[in-house]
Coordinates of C-alpha atoms in Angstrom, one line a residue:
M1 CA 15.0 8.8 -32.4
V2 CA 11.4 8.7 -31.0
A3 CA 9.2 11.5 -32.2
R4 CA 8.6 14.2 -29.5
G5 CA 5.0 14.7 -30.4
E6 CA 4.2 11.0 -30.0
I7 CA 5.8 10.8 -26.6
A8 CA 4.2 13.9 -25.4
R9 CA 0.8 12.7 -26.4
F10 CA 0.8 9.4 -24.6
W11 CA 2.7 7.9 -21.6
S12 CA 2.8 4.6 -19.8
L13 CA 5.4 3.2 -17.5
E14 CA 4.3 -0.4 -18.0
S15 CA 4.5 -0.2 -21.8
L16 CA 8.0 1.3 -22.1
H17 CA 9.8 -2.1 -21.9
M18 CA 8.4 -4.4 -24.5
V19 CA 11.6 -5.1 -26.4
S20 CA 13.8 -8.0 -25.3
S21 CA 17.3 -7.4 -24.1
D22 CA 18.8 -8.4 -27.5
G23 CA 16.7 -5.8 -29.2
G24 CA 14.5 -8.3 -31.0
A25 CA 10.7 -8.3 -31.1
E26 CA 8.6 -10.2 -28.7
S27 CA 5.1 -11.6 -29.3
S28 CA 2.4 -11.1 -26.8
A29 CA -0.3 -13.7 -26.5
L30 CA -3.6 -13.3 -24.7
V31 CA -5.1 -16.6 -23.7
D32 CA -8.8 -16.8 -23.2
D33 CA -10.7 -19.2 -21.0
N34 CA -11.1 -21.7 -23.9
G35 CA -7.3 -21.9 -24.3
S36 CA -7.2 -20.1 -27.6
E37 CA -4.6 -17.4 -28.1
E38 CA -4.8 -14.1 -29.8
D39 CA -1.3 -13.0 -30.9
F40 CA -0.1 -9.3 -30.8
S41 CA 3.2 -8.8 -32.6
Y42 CA 5.6 -6.1 -31.5
E43 CA 4.8 -4.1 -34.7
E44 CA 1.1 -4.3 -34.0
L45 CA 1.5 -3.1 -30.5
C46 CA 3.7 -0.3 -31.7
Q47 CA 1.0 0.8 -34.2
A48 CA -1.5 0.9 -31.4
N49 CA 0.8 2.6 -29.1
P50 CA 4.0 4.3 -30.5
R51 CA 5.6 4.6 -27.1
Y52 CA 7.4 1.2 -26.8
L53 CA 11.0 2.1 -26.3
Q54 CA 14.3 0.2 -25.7
P55 CA 15.2 -0.2 -22.0
G56 CA 16.6 3.2 -20.9
G57 CA 14.7 5.0 -23.7
E58 CA 12.2 6.4 -21.2
Q59 CA 14.7 8.5 -19.4
L60 CA 16.2 9.7 -22.7
A61 CA 12.8 10.7 -24.1
I62 CA 11.8 12.5 -20.9
N63 CA 15.1 14.4 -20.7
E64 CA 14.7 15.3 -24.4
L65 CA 11.3 16.8 -23.7
I66 CA 12.5 18.7 -20.6
S67 CA 15.4 20.2 -22.5
D68 CA 13.0 21.2 -25.3
G69 CA 11.1 23.3 -22.7
S70 CA 8.2 20.9 -22.2
V71 CA 6.6 20.3 -18.8
V72 CA 6.6 16.6 -17.8
C73 CA 4.5 15.6 -14.8
A74 CA 4.2 12.3 -12.9
E75 CA 1.5 11.1 -10.5
A76 CA 2.5 9.4 -7.3
L77 CA 1.5 5.7 -6.9
W78 CA 2.5 5.5 -3.2
D79 CA 3.3 7.6 -0.3
H80 CA 7.0 8.5 -0.1
V81 CA 7.8 9.3 3.5
T82 CA 11.3 10.6 4.1
M83 CA 13.2 12.3 6.9
D84 CA 15.9 13.5 4.6
D85 CA 15.6 17.1 3.5
Q86 CA 17.2 16.3 0.2
E87 CA 14.6 13.7 -0.8
L88 CA 11.1 14.7 -2.0
G89 CA 8.2 13.5 0.2
F90 CA 4.7 13.1 -1.2
K91 CA 1.5 11.2 -0.9
A92 CA -0.3 8.8 -3.3
G93 CA -2.0 10.9 -6.0
D94 CA 0.2 14.0 -5.7
V95 CA 1.5 15.5 -9.0
I96 CA 5.2 16.0 -9.4
Q97 CA 7.0 17.9 -12.1
V98 CA 9.9 15.8 -13.4
L99 CA 13.0 18.0 -14.0
E100 CA 15.5 15.3 -14.8
A101 CA 15.3 11.6 -15.4
S102 CA 18.9 10.5 -16.3
N103 CA 19.0 7.9 -13.6
K104 CA 16.7 4.9 -13.8
D105 CA 16.2 4.7 -10.0
W106 CA 16.1 8.3 -8.8
W107 CA 14.6 11.3 -10.6
W108 CA 14.9 15.0 -9.8
G109 CA 11.6 16.8 -9.4
R110 CA 9.5 19.5 -7.8
N111 CA 6.2 19.7 -6.0
E112 CA 4.5 22.5 -4.2
D113 CA 7.0 22.2 -1.3
K114 CA 10.4 21.9 -2.8
E115 CA 12.8 20.4 -5.4
A116 CA 14.6 17.2 -4.6
W117 CA 15.3 13.5 -5.5
F118 CA 12.5 11.0 -5.5
P119 CA 12.3 7.2 -6.5
A120 CA 11.2 6.7 -10.1
S121 CA 9.4 3.5 -9.2
F122 CA 7.0 5.4 -7.0
V123 CA 5.3 7.4 -9.8
R124 CA 3.4 7.0 -13.0
L125 CA 3.8 9.5 -15.9
R126 CA 0.7 11.4 -16.8
V127 CA -0.9 10.5 -20.2
N128 CA -1.8 14.0 -21.4
Q129 CA 1.3 15.9 -20.5
E130 CA 0.4 19.1 -22.4
E131 CA -2.6 19.6 -20.2
L132 CA -0.7 20.0 -16.9
P133 CA 1.6 23.0 -17.0
E134 CA -0.2 24.8 -14.2
S135 CA -1.3 21.9 -12.0
C136 CA 2.0 20.1 -11.3
S137 CA 2.5 22.1 -8.1
S138 CA -1.1 21.6 -6.8
S139 CA -2.3 18.9 -4.5
H140 CA -4.1 15.9 -6.0
G141 CA -7.6 17.0 -5.0
E142 CA -7.3 20.6 -6.1
E143 CA -5.5 19.5 -9.3
Q144 CA -8.3 17.0 -10.2
D145 CA -11.1 19.6 -9.6
E146 CA -9.4 22.4 -11.5
D147 CA -8.4 20.2 -14.4
S148 CA -11.9 18.7 -14.7
S149 CA -13.3 22.2 -15.0
K150 CA -10.7 23.2 -17.6
A151 CA -11.1 20.0 -19.6
R152 CA -14.9 20.3 -19.9
H153 CA -14.6 23.8 -21.4
K154 CA -12.1 22.7 -24.0
H155 CA -12.9 22.3 -27.7
P156 CA -14.9 19.0 -28.2
E157 CA -12.3 17.6 -30.6
S158 CA -9.5 18.2 -28.1
Q159 CA -11.7 16.6 -25.4
Q160 CA -12.3 13.6 -27.5
Q161 CA -8.6 13.2 -28.2
M162 CA -7.7 13.4 -24.6
R163 CA -10.2 10.7 -23.7
T164 CA -8.9 8.6 -26.6
N165 CA -5.4 8.9 -25.1
V166 CA -6.5 7.7 -21.7
I167 CA -8.7 4.8 -23.1
Q168 CA -5.8 3.6 -25.3
E169 CA -3.4 3.8 -22.3
I170 CA -5.8 1.6 -20.2
M171 CA -6.2 -0.9 -23.0
N172 CA -2.5 -1.1 -23.9
T173 CA -1.3 -1.3 -20.3
E174 CA -3.7 -4.2 -19.7
R175 CA -2.3 -6.1 -22.7
V176 CA 1.2 -5.5 -21.6
Y177 CA 0.3 -6.6 -18.0
I178 CA -1.2 -9.8 -19.3
K179 CA 2.1 -10.5 -21.1
H180 CA 4.0 -9.9 -17.9
L181 CA 1.7 -12.3 -16.0
K182 CA 1.9 -14.9 -18.7
D183 CA 5.7 -14.7 -18.6
I184 CA 5.8 -15.2 -14.9
C185 CA 3.5 -18.2 -14.9
E186 CA 4.9 -19.9 -18.0
G187 CA 8.5 -18.7 -17.8
Y188 CA 9.2 -19.1 -14.1
I189 CA 6.5 -21.0 -12.2
R190 CA 6.3 -23.8 -14.7
Q191 CA 10.1 -24.3 -14.8
C192 CA 10.4 -24.1 -11.0
R193 CA 7.8 -26.9 -10.6
K194 CA 9.9 -29.2 -12.8
H195 CA 12.9 -28.8 -10.4
T196 CA 11.5 -30.4 -7.2
G197 CA 15.0 -30.7 -5.8
M198 CA 15.5 -26.9 -5.8
F199 CA 12.0 -25.7 -4.7
T200 CA 9.5 -27.0 -2.2
V201 CA 5.8 -26.4 -2.7
A202 CA 5.8 -24.0 0.3
Q203 CA 8.7 -21.9 -1.2
L204 CA 6.9 -21.5 -4.5
A205 CA 3.7 -20.5 -2.7
T206 CA 5.7 -17.9 -0.8
I207 CA 7.5 -16.5 -3.8
F208 CA 4.7 -16.4 -6.3
G209 CA 1.6 -16.2 -4.0
N210 CA -1.7 -16.4 -5.9
I211 CA -0.3 -14.8 -9.1
E212 CA -1.8 -17.6 -11.2
D213 CA -5.2 -16.8 -9.9
I214 CA -4.6 -13.1 -10.8
Y215 CA -3.5 -14.1 -14.3
K216 CA -6.7 -16.1 -14.8
F217 CA -8.8 -13.2 -13.4
Q218 CA -7.1 -10.6 -15.6
R219 CA -7.6 -12.7 -18.7
K220 CA -11.3 -12.6 -18.1
F221 CA -11.2 -8.9 -17.3
L222 CA -9.3 -8.0 -20.5
K223 CA -11.6 -10.2 -22.6
D224 CA -14.6 -8.1 -21.4
L225 CA -12.6 -4.9 -21.7
E226 CA -11.8 -5.7 -25.4
K227 CA -15.5 -6.2 -26.1
Q228 CA -16.3 -2.7 -24.8
Y229 CA -13.4 -1.0 -26.7
N230 CA -14.4 0.9 -29.8
K231 CA -11.4 0.5 -32.1
E232 CA -12.8 3.0 -34.7
E233 CA -13.7 5.7 -32.2
P234 CA -11.9 5.0 -28.9
H235 CA -13.4 8.0 -27.2
L236 CA -16.8 6.4 -27.5
S237 CA -15.7 3.3 -25.6
E238 CA -17.8 2.4 -22.6
I239 CA -15.4 0.5 -20.2
G240 CA -16.8 1.6 -16.8
S241 CA -19.2 -1.4 -16.6
C242 CA -16.3 -3.8 -16.9
F243 CA -14.7 -2.5 -13.7
L244 CA -18.0 -2.6 -11.9
Q245 CA -18.7 -6.1 -13.1
H246 CA -15.4 -7.4 -11.8
Q247 CA -14.9 -5.2 -8.8
E248 CA -15.3 -8.1 -6.3
G249 CA -12.8 -10.1 -8.3
F250 CA -10.1 -7.5 -7.7
A251 CA -10.1 -8.5 -4.0
I252 CA -7.7 -11.4 -4.9
Y253 CA -5.0 -8.7 -5.0
S254 CA -5.2 -8.4 -1.2
E255 CA -3.7 -11.8 -0.7
Y256 CA -0.9 -11.1 -3.2
C257 CA 0.0 -7.7 -1.7
N258 CA 0.0 -9.1 1.8
N259 CA 2.3 -11.9 0.7
H260 CA 4.6 -9.7 -1.3
P261 CA 7.0 -8.6 1.5
G262 CA 7.5 -12.3 2.4
A263 CA 8.1 -13.2 -1.2
C264 CA 10.9 -10.6 -1.5
V265 CA 12.6 -12.0 1.6
E266 CA 12.4 -15.6 0.4
L267 CA 13.6 -14.6 -3.1
S268 CA 16.4 -12.6 -1.6
N269 CA 17.6 -15.6 0.4
L270 CA 17.6 -17.8 -2.6
M271 CA 19.5 -15.3 -4.7
K272 CA 22.4 -15.5 -2.3
Q273 CA 23.2 -18.9 -4.0
S274 CA 24.7 -18.8 -7.5
K275 CA 22.7 -21.8 -8.7
Y276 CA 19.4 -20.0 -8.1
R277 CA 20.6 -16.8 -9.7
H278 CA 21.7 -18.8 -12.8
F279 CA 18.4 -20.7 -12.8
F280 CA 16.2 -17.6 -12.7
E281 CA 18.3 -16.0 -15.4
A282 CA 18.0 -19.1 -17.6
C283 CA 14.2 -19.0 -17.1
R284 CA 14.1 -15.4 -18.3
L285 CA 16.2 -16.0 -21.4
L286 CA 14.2 -19.2 -22.3
Q287 CA 10.9 -17.2 -22.1
Q288 CA 12.6 -14.3 -24.1
M289 CA 11.6 -11.9 -21.4
I290 CA 12.8 -8.4 -21.1
D291 CA 15.9 -7.6 -19.0
I292 CA 14.2 -7.2 -15.6
A293 CA 14.9 -9.3 -12.6
L294 CA 12.2 -11.6 -11.2
D295 CA 11.6 -9.4 -8.2
G296 CA 10.8 -6.6 -10.7
F297 CA 8.2 -8.8 -12.4
L298 CA 6.7 -9.8 -9.1
L299 CA 6.1 -6.1 -8.2
T300 CA 3.9 -5.6 -11.3
P301 CA 0.6 -6.8 -9.6
V302 CA 1.3 -4.4 -6.7
Q303 CA 1.9 -1.5 -9.1
K304 CA -1.2 -2.5 -11.2
I305 CA -3.8 -2.3 -8.4
C306 CA -2.4 1.1 -7.4
K307 CA -2.7 2.5 -10.9
Y308 CA -6.4 1.6 -11.5
P309 CA -7.8 4.5 -9.4
L310 CA -5.4 7.0 -11.0
Q311 CA -6.2 5.9 -14.5
L312 CA -9.9 6.0 -13.9
A313 CA -9.6 9.4 -12.2
E314 CA -7.9 10.7 -15.3
L315 CA -10.5 9.1 -17.6
L316 CA -13.3 10.7 -15.6
K317 CA -11.6 14.1 -16.0
Y318 CA -11.9 13.8 -19.8
T319 CA -15.4 12.3 -19.8
T320 CA -18.2 14.8 -20.1
Q321 CA -21.3 14.4 -18.0
E322 CA -23.2 13.9 -21.3
H323 CA -21.1 10.9 -22.2
S324 CA -23.0 7.6 -21.9
D325 CA -20.2 6.1 -19.8
Y326 CA -19.8 9.0 -17.4
N327 CA -21.9 7.5 -14.5
N328 CA -20.2 4.1 -14.8
I329 CA -16.7 5.6 -14.9
K330 CA -17.5 7.7 -11.8
A331 CA -18.8 4.6 -10.0
A332 CA -15.8 2.5 -11.2
Y333 CA -13.4 5.1 -9.9
E334 CA -15.0 5.0 -6.4
A335 CA -15.2 1.2 -6.5
M336 CA -11.5 0.7 -7.4
K337 CA -10.5 3.3 -4.9
N338 CA -12.4 1.3 -2.2
V339 CA -10.7 -1.9 -3.4
A340 CA -7.3 -0.2 -3.0
C341 CA -8.3 1.0 0.5
L342 CA -9.4 -2.4 1.6
I343 CA -6.2 -4.0 0.4
N344 CA -4.1 -1.3 2.1
E345 CA -6.0 -1.8 5.3
R346 CA -5.5 -5.5 5.3
K347 CA -1.8 -5.0 4.6
R348 CA -1.6 -2.6 7.5
K349 CA -3.3 -5.1 9.8
L350 CA -0.9 -7.8 8.9
E351 CA 2.1 -5.5 9.6
S352 CA 0.4 -4.6 12.9
I353 CA -0.1 -8.2 14.0
D354 CA 3.6 -8.9 13.7
K355 CA 4.4 -6.1 16.1
I356 CA 1.6 -7.2 18.5
A357 CA 3.0 -10.8 18.5
R358 CA 6.5 -9.5 19.4
W359 CA 5.0 -7.4 22.1
Q360 CA 3.1 -10.3 23.7
V361 CA 6.2 -12.5 23.6
S362 CA 8.0 -9.8 25.7
I363 CA 5.4 -9.9 28.4
V364 CA 6.3 -12.0 31.5
G365 CA 3.7 -14.5 32.7
W366 CA 1.2 -14.2 29.8
E367 CA -2.0 -16.2 30.5
G368 CA -4.8 -17.4 28.4
L369 CA -5.4 -17.0 24.7
D370 CA -3.0 -15.1 22.5
I371 CA -3.8 -11.4 22.0
L372 CA -4.1 -12.1 18.3
D373 CA -7.0 -14.4 18.9
R374 CA -9.3 -11.4 19.0
S375 CA -7.2 -8.3 18.3
S376 CA -5.2 -6.9 15.4
E377 CA -4.4 -3.3 16.3
L378 CA -3.2 -1.3 19.2
I379 CA -5.4 1.8 19.8
H380 CA -3.8 3.5 22.8
S381 CA -1.5 2.8 25.8
G382 CA -0.5 4.5 29.0
E383 CA -0.3 4.5 32.7
L384 CA -3.5 4.6 34.8
T385 CA -4.3 4.1 38.5
K386 CA -6.9 1.4 39.1
I387 CA -8.9 1.8 42.3
T388 CA -10.6 -1.1 44.1
R389 CA -13.8 -1.0 46.1
Q390 CA -11.8 -1.0 49.3
G391 CA -10.0 2.2 48.1
K392 CA -6.7 0.5 47.3
T393 CA -4.8 1.8 44.3
Q394 CA -2.8 -0.2 41.7
Q395 CA -0.4 1.5 39.2
R396 CA -0.7 -0.3 35.9
I397 CA 0.3 0.1 32.3
F398 CA -2.8 -0.5 30.1
F399 CA -2.8 -1.4 26.4
L400 CA -6.1 -0.8 24.5
F401 CA -6.4 -3.1 21.5
D402 CA -9.5 -3.6 19.4
H403 CA -11.8 -5.8 21.6
Q404 CA -9.4 -6.0 24.6
L405 CA -7.8 -3.9 27.3
V406 CA -4.7 -5.6 28.7
S407 CA -3.2 -4.7 32.1
C408 CA 0.5 -5.0 33.0
K409 CA 2.7 -4.2 35.9
K410 CA 6.2 -2.8 35.7
D411 CA 9.1 -4.6 37.3
L412 CA 10.6 -2.7 40.3
L413 CA 14.2 -3.1 39.2
R414 CA 14.0 -3.6 35.5
R415 CA 11.8 -0.8 34.3
D416 CA 11.7 -2.3 30.7
M417 CA 10.1 -5.5 32.0
L418 CA 6.3 -6.0 32.2
Y419 CA 4.2 -8.6 34.0
Y420 CA 0.8 -9.7 32.7
K421 CA -2.0 -8.8 35.2
G422 CA -5.2 -9.4 33.3
R423 CA -7.4 -8.3 30.5
M424 CA -10.9 -7.0 29.9
D425 CA -13.4 -7.6 27.1
M426 CA -14.2 -4.2 25.6
D427 CA -17.2 -5.6 23.8
A428 CA -18.9 -6.4 27.2
V429 CA -18.3 -3.0 28.9
E430 CA -19.3 0.6 28.5
L431 CA -17.3 3.6 29.4
V432 CA -18.8 6.1 31.8
D433 CA -17.2 9.5 32.4
V434 CA -16.9 10.5 36.1
E435 CA -17.0 14.1 37.2
D436 CA -14.3 15.4 39.6
G437 CA -15.4 15.3 43.2
R438 CA -16.8 12.8 45.6
D439 CA -18.4 9.7 44.0
K440 CA -21.5 8.5 46.0
D441 CA -21.2 4.9 44.8
W442 CA -17.6 4.5 45.9
N443 CA -17.6 7.1 48.6
L444 CA -14.2 8.5 47.3
S445 CA -13.0 11.8 46.1
M446 CA -11.8 11.5 42.5
R447 CA -10.1 13.5 39.8
N448 CA -9.6 12.6 36.1
A449 CA -11.6 9.4 36.6
F450 CA -13.7 7.2 34.4
K451 CA -15.4 3.8 34.8
L452 CA -15.8 0.7 32.7
V453 CA -19.2 -0.8 33.5
S454 CA -20.2 -4.4 32.5
R455 CA -23.2 -4.6 30.3
T456 CA -24.3 -8.0 31.7
T457 CA -23.2 -7.9 35.4
D458 CA -22.8 -5.4 38.2
E459 CA -19.1 -5.3 37.8
V460 CA -17.5 -1.8 37.7
H461 CA -13.9 -0.9 37.2
L462 CA -12.6 2.6 38.2
F463 CA -9.6 4.3 36.7
C464 CA -7.8 7.6 37.3
A465 CA -5.4 9.4 35.0
R466 CA -2.7 11.7 36.2
K467 CA -3.8 14.7 34.1
Q468 CA -7.0 15.9 32.5
E469 CA -5.4 15.6 29.1
D470 CA -4.5 12.0 29.7
K471 CA -8.1 11.2 30.6
A472 CA -9.3 13.0 27.5
R473 CA -7.0 10.8 25.4
W474 CA -8.4 7.6 27.0
L475 CA -12.0 8.7 26.4
Q476 CA -11.2 9.4 22.7
A477 CA -9.3 6.1 22.5
Y478 CA -12.4 4.2 23.7
A479 CA -14.5 5.9 21.0
D480 CA -11.9 5.1 18.4
E481 CA -11.8 1.5 19.5
R482 CA -15.5 1.1 19.1
Q483 CA -15.4 2.8 15.7
R484 CA -12.6 0.5 14.5
V485 CA -14.5 -2.6 15.6
Q486 CA -17.6 -1.4 13.7
E487 CA -15.6 -0.6 10.6
D488 CA -13.9 -3.9 10.6
Q489 CA -17.2 -5.7 10.8
Q490 CA -18.6 -3.7 7.9
M491 CA -15.6 -4.2 5.7
G492 CA -15.4 -7.9 6.6
M493 CA -11.9 -7.4 7.9
E494 CA -10.6 -10.7 9.3
I495 CA -7.0 -11.9 9.6
P496 CA -6.6 -15.5 8.5
E497 CA -5.8 -17.9 11.3
N498 CA -2.6 -19.1 9.5
Q499 CA -1.4 -15.5 9.4
K500 CA -1.9 -15.1 13.2
K501 CA -0.1 -18.4 13.9
L502 CA 2.7 -17.5 11.7
A503 CA 3.1 -14.1 13.4
M504 CA 3.3 -15.7 16.8
L505 CA 5.7 -18.4 15.6
N506 CA 8.0 -15.8 14.1
A507 CA 7.8 -13.7 17.3
Q508 CA 8.7 -16.7 19.4
K509 CA 11.6 -17.6 17.2
A510 CA 12.9 -14.0 17.3
G511 CA 12.6 -13.8 21.1
H512 CA 14.2 -17.2 21.7
G513 CA 17.3 -16.9 23.7
K514 CA 16.7 -13.2 24.5
S515 CA 15.9 -11.9 28.0
K516 CA 12.3 -10.9 28.5
G517 CA 11.7 -7.2 28.4
Y518 CA 9.7 -4.7 26.5
S519 CA 11.2 -3.4 23.3
S520 CA 9.6 -0.9 20.9
C521 CA 9.5 -1.3 17.1
P522 CA 12.8 -1.1 15.2
V523 CA 13.8 2.4 14.3
A524 CA 14.3 3.0 10.5
P525 CA 17.9 3.2 9.4
P526 CA 19.3 6.7 9.0
H527 CA 19.0 8.3 5.5
Q528 CA 22.3 8.9 3.7
S529 CA 23.5 12.4 3.4
L530 CA 23.0 14.0 0.0
P531 CA 24.7 16.9 -1.6
P532 CA 23.2 20.4 -1.2
L533 CA 20.0 21.2 -2.9
H534 CA 21.3 24.2 -4.8
Q535 CA 23.6 22.0 -6.9
R536 CA 21.5 21.3 -10.1
H537 CA 23.4 18.3 -11.5
I538 CA 24.4 16.3 -8.4
T539 CA 25.2 12.7 -7.7
V540 CA 22.0 10.7 -7.2
P541 CA 21.5 8.7 -4.0
T542 CA 23.3 5.3 -4.2
S543 CA 20.6 3.5 -2.3
I544 CA 17.9 1.6 -4.2
P545 CA 14.4 2.9 -3.5
Q546 CA 12.4 0.6 -1.2
Q547 CA 9.6 -0.9 -3.2
Q548 CA 8.2 -3.4 -0.6
V549 CA 6.6 -0.7 1.6
F550 CA 3.7 1.0 -0.1
A551 CA 0.5 2.7 0.6
L552 CA -2.4 2.1 -1.8
A553 CA -4.4 5.1 -2.9
E554 CA -6.1 7.1 -0.1
P555 CA -5.9 4.8 2.9
K556 CA -8.9 5.0 5.1
R557 CA -7.0 5.5 8.4
K558 CA -3.8 7.1 9.3
P559 CA -1.1 4.7 10.6
S560 CA -1.0 4.4 14.4
L561 CA 1.8 6.4 16.0
F562 CA 1.7 4.6 19.3
W563 CA 4.2 1.9 18.4
H564 CA 6.7 4.6 17.3
T565 CA 6.2 6.6 20.5
F566 CA 6.5 3.8 23.0
H567 CA 10.2 4.3 23.5
K568 CA 9.5 7.9 24.5
L569 CA 7.5 6.8 27.5
T570 CA 9.5 7.0 30.7
P571 CA 8.8 3.4 31.9
F572 CA 10.1 1.8 28.7
R573 CA 13.7 1.8 27.6
K574 CA 15.3 -0.1 24.7

């Protein structure tokens, strides 16, 4: 039985599975750039961190603490958006009180809103559990501020112990993470490359992405981290500079996270064949890896980049302003949060270009370059009346993307079909609001109108909306489009050409053989019905929590709602 006090002091999801499936000890080797290895035995790791448990021990330990009256809190790694009243919704960084953890996939918990099921893979258990009895129901921002204030007024010895706990968690999870990366590279990739008849180079690139580059980077990072770690007095360790020194290097996670959904699809297709299932299981056993499927190991880099901002936020909370590492930790927290935001934004862009490509394929008579040649996001769409100099009117559906405004015409019979009518370069025009009344230049009476005026020529385009509210939305959309373009330039946000071509190729394949016509994005499958909330010990959901869709800490922008509302517009039907 694991001691309650030890578990309560120190938690880590990544370090709870270091024993192999046969119960034997594993050795963990850290390889530096010179090829030398520093071996950490299972016993040594246990001495450094007493929380290494047999698979399944985590749930047992948590439930034991809960039944003993202790408060166990977890911190959300990703947003969990649900439309089911009997699942717990939360945002990345929210704190959830764990009430039951008997099932490995679904835990029962409570936040400030309600009590319900939530996916265990979406959270990270807090390090200093005894510090959080009052804050588990608060939001992340409030919780962090309140706890920081409380922590700094605690007894200095207690403060030092809390900081020691967080420092040790960061160090130990880094060592365990390196072990996972080493196992993937040596246990799977190396063996796969020997079997050229089973795997192509392209398949391996899809499944494993740039994980070997991540392994090489993390070895350097851990090497520098170990130099800054004070083994005798861990609370005096100054590790903030390591994160700042390597912050640009963490950008390699962007490619991996963007590739991960495709890796899951490719791996899932291979696993339908028994020879691949047997091969991957043989790789795992040969490497003496823990009893986790390959897709679980491939998720660890995604989880890791999500955890850094949370770990640093917790470390900052227990670092006094007088501490020599305070300023560096504070800067490191902001830096890693920005890294996560950038990765999340790039992932969102890649998801967006797939939808845009499918949209373009559905348009009849498309001319010129692909929309993805310059654009990667839909800002706004709707119906406007375009007025010519001769006073003629044209009803059109307009789609405002970053850099471009695309004009389409509805089919008279098939209302779900759109014809391409042209586009406008938004970088070359300026929006001018037009007051209601008679316009002197056009000699026309207008309502709810605005103009797009060329910056280089005398060309002017006049548009009228049906309602004042519609016009206001278009004016705001123009401002949003200009801001998005500026932010993308500042962040260096560019979609690789190969990703654009792949998106168009996939869209064309998906649309092959189908009749042309506009279709909105697929609707999420309905959630399964769960038993009533008032039943305390109820059957957990049978579905496996989705782990491929994630949001990395504090995304800079809210997801666009336009794709989800297209089907509500009168002209468009599925």
